[in-house]
mmCIF file of C-alpha atoms in Angstrom:
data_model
loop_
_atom_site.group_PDB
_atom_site.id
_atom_site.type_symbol
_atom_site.label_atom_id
_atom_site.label_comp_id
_atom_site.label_asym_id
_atom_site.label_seq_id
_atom_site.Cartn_x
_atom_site.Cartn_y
_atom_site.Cartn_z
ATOM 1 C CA UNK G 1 60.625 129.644 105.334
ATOM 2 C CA UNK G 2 63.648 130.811 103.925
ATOM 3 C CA UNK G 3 65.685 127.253 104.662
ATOM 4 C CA UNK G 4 62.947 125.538 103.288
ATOM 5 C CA UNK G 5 63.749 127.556 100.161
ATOM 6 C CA UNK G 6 67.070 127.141 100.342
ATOM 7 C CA UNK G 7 66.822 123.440 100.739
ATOM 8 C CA UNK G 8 64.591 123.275 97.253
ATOM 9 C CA UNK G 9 67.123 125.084 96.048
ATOM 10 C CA UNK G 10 70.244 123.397 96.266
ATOM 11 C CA UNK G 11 68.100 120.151 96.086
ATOM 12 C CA UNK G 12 66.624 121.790 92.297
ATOM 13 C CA UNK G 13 70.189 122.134 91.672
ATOM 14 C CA UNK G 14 71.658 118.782 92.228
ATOM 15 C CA UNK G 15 68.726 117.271 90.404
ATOM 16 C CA UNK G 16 69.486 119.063 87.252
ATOM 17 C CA UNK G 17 73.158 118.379 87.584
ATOM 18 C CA UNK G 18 72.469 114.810 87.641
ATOM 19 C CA UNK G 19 69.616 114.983 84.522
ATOM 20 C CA UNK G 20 72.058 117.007 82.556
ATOM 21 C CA UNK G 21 75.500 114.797 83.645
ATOM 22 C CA UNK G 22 73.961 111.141 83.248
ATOM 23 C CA UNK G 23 71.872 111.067 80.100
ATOM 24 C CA UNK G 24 75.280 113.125 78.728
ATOM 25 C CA UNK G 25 76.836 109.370 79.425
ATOM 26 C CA UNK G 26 74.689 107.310 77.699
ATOM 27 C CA UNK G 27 77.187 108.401 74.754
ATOM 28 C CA UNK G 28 80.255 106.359 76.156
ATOM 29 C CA UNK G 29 81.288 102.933 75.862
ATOM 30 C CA UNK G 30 81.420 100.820 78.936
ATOM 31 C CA UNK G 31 84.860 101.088 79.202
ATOM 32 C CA UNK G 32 84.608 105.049 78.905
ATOM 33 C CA UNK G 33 81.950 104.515 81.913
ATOM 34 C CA UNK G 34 83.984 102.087 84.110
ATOM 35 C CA UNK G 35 87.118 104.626 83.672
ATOM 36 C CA UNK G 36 84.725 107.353 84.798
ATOM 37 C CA UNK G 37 83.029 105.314 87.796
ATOM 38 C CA UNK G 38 87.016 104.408 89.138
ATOM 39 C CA UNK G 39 87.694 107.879 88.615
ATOM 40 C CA UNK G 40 84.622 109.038 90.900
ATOM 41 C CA UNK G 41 85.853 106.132 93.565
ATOM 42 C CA UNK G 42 88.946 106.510 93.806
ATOM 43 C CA UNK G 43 90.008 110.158 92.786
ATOM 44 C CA UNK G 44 86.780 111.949 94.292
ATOM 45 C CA UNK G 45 85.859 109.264 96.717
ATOM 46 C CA UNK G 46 82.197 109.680 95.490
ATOM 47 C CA UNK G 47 81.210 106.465 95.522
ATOM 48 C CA UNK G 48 77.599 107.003 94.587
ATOM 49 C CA UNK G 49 78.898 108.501 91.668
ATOM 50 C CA UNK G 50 80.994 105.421 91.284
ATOM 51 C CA UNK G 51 78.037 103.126 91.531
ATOM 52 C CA UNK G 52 75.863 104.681 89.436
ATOM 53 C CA UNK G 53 78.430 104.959 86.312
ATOM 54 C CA UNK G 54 79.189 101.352 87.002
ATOM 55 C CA UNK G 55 75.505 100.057 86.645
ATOM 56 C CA UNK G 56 75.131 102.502 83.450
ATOM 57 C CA UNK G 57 77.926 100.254 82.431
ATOM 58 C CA UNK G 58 77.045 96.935 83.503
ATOM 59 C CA UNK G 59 73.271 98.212 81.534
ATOM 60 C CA UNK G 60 75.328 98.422 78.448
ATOM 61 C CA UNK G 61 77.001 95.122 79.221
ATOM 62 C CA UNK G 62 75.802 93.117 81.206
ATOM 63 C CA UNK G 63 78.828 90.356 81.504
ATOM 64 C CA UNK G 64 81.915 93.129 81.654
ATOM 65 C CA UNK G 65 82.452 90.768 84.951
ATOM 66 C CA UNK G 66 85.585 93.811 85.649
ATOM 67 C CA UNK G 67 83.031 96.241 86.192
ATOM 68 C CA UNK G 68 80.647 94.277 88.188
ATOM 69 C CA UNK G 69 83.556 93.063 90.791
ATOM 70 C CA UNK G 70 84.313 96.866 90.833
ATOM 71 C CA UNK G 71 80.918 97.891 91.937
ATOM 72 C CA UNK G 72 80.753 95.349 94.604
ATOM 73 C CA UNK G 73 83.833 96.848 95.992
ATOM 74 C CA UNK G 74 82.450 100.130 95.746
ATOM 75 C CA UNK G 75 78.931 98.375 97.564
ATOM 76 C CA UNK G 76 81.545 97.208 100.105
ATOM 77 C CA UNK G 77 83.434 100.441 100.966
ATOM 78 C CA UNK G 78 80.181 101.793 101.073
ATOM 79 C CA UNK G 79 78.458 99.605 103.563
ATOM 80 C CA UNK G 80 76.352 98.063 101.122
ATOM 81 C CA UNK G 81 77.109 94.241 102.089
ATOM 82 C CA UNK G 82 74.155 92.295 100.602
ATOM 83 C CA UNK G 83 74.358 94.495 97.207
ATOM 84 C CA UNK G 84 78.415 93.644 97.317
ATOM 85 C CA UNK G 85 77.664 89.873 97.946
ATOM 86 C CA UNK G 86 75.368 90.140 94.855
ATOM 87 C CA UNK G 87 77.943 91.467 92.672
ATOM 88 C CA UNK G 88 80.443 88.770 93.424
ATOM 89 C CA UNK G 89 78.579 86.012 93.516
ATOM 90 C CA UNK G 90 76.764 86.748 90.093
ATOM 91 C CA UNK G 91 80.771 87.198 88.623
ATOM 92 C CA UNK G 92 81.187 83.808 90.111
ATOM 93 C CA UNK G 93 77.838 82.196 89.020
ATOM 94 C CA UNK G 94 79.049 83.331 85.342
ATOM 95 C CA UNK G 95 82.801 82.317 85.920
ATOM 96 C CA UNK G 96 83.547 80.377 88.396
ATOM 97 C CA UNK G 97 86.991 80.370 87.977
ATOM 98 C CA UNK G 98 87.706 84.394 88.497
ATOM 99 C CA UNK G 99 89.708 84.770 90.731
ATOM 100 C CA UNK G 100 89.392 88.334 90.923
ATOM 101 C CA UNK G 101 86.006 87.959 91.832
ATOM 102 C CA UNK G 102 87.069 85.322 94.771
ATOM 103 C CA UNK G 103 89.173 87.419 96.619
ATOM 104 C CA UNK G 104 87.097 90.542 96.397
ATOM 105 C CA UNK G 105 84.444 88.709 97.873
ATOM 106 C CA UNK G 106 86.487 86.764 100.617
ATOM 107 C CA UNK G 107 87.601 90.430 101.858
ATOM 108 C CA UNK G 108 83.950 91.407 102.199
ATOM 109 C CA UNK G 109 83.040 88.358 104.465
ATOM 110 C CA UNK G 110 86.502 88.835 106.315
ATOM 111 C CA UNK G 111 86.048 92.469 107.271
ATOM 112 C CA UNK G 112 82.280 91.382 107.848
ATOM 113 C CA UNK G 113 83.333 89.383 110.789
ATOM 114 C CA UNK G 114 82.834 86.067 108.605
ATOM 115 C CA UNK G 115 85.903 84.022 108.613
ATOM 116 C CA UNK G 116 84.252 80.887 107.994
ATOM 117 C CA UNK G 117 82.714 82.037 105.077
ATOM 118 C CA UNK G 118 85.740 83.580 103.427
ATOM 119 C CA UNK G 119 87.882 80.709 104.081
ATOM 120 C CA UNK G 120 84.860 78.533 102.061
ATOM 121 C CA UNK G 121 85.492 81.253 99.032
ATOM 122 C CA UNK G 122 89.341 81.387 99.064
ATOM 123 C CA UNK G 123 89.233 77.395 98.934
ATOM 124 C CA UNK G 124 86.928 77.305 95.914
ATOM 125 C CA UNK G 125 88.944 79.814 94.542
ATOM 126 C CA UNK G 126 91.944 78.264 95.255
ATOM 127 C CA UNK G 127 90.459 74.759 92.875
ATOM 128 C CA UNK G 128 90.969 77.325 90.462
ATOM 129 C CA UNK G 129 94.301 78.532 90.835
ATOM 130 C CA UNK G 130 95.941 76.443 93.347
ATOM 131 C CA UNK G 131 99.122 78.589 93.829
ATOM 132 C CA UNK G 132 97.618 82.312 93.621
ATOM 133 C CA UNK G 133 99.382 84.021 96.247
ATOM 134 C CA UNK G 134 96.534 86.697 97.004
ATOM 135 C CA UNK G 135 94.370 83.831 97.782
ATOM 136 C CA UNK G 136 96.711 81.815 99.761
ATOM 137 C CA UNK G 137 97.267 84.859 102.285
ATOM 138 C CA UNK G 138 93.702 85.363 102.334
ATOM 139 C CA UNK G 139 93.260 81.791 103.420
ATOM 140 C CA UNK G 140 95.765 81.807 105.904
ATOM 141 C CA UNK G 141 94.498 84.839 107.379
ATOM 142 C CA UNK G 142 91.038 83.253 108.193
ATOM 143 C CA UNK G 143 92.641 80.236 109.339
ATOM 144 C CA UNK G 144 93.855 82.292 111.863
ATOM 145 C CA UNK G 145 90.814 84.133 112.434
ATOM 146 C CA UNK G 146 89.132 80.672 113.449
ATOM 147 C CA UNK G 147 92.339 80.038 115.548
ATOM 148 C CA UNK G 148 93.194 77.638 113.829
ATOM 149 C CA UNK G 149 97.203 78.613 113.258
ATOM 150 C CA UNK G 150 98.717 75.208 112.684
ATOM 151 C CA UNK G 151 96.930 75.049 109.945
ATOM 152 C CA UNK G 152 97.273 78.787 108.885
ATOM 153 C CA UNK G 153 101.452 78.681 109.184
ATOM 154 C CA UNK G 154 101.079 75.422 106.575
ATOM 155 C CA UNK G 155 99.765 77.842 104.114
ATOM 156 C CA UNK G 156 101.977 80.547 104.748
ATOM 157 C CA UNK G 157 105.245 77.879 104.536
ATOM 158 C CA UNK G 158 104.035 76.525 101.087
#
């Protein structure tokens, strides 16, 4: 009886620290928000915190593609793969050409066991900006996940 109080409890008090903390930032300006959210991540390693401030954001606007390729980092230190790929791929859907966006998302299908799939985003990227170092060592690194390192010590010697 008395942990199932005690449980109510602390869960009654979490629930009113989140009803009185989020409507408190529907006050701030997406950029206000995003500061918050990589504040949360990367300071207090809350990521749920993170994620939530970042989709209060992305509510206020929608195509702050910054914020979006944040969250699906966040969604991928967290575990959250298929919410992550969304992220990335709507950023790239919108802009193609963000290479931001690229690389976030070829780290997700690298570290996802994926190489194939990252090497297919680092090359579109790469139409984009054909000498962008971060993509270029992305690339070779999948090359050389797939074994293929002839190919993979090309990249790296350009």
């Amino acid at each position: 009886m008395y942990l199932k109080k005690l449980i109510f409890s602390v869960g009654f008090l979490v629930g009113m620290i989140l009803c009185k903390y989020l409507p408190a930032q529907d006050s701030l300006s997406p950029d206000e928000l995003f500061a918050k959210a990589r504040s949360a991540a990367f300071d207090q390693k809350n990521y749920p915190l993170a994620i939530e401030l970042s989709r209060l954001a992305l509510n206020k606007s929608p195509g702050y593609a910054d914020i979006r390729i944040f969250s699906g980092r966040v969604f991928t230190w967290s575990g959250q793969t298929d919410s992550a790929r969304s992220a990335f791929e709507e950023v790239l859907r919108q802009q193609p050409d963000n290479e931001d966006a690229a690389a976030a998302y070829a780290d997700l299908e690298y570290w996802n066991d994926n190489p194939a799939k990252a090497l297919s985003i680092c090359n579109n990227g790469l139409t984009f900006h054909p000498q962008s170092k971060t993509l270029l060592l992305k690339k070779a690194k999948c090359l050389s996940a797939l074994k293929r390192f002839h190919e993979a010590n090309a990249v790296v010697n350009a």
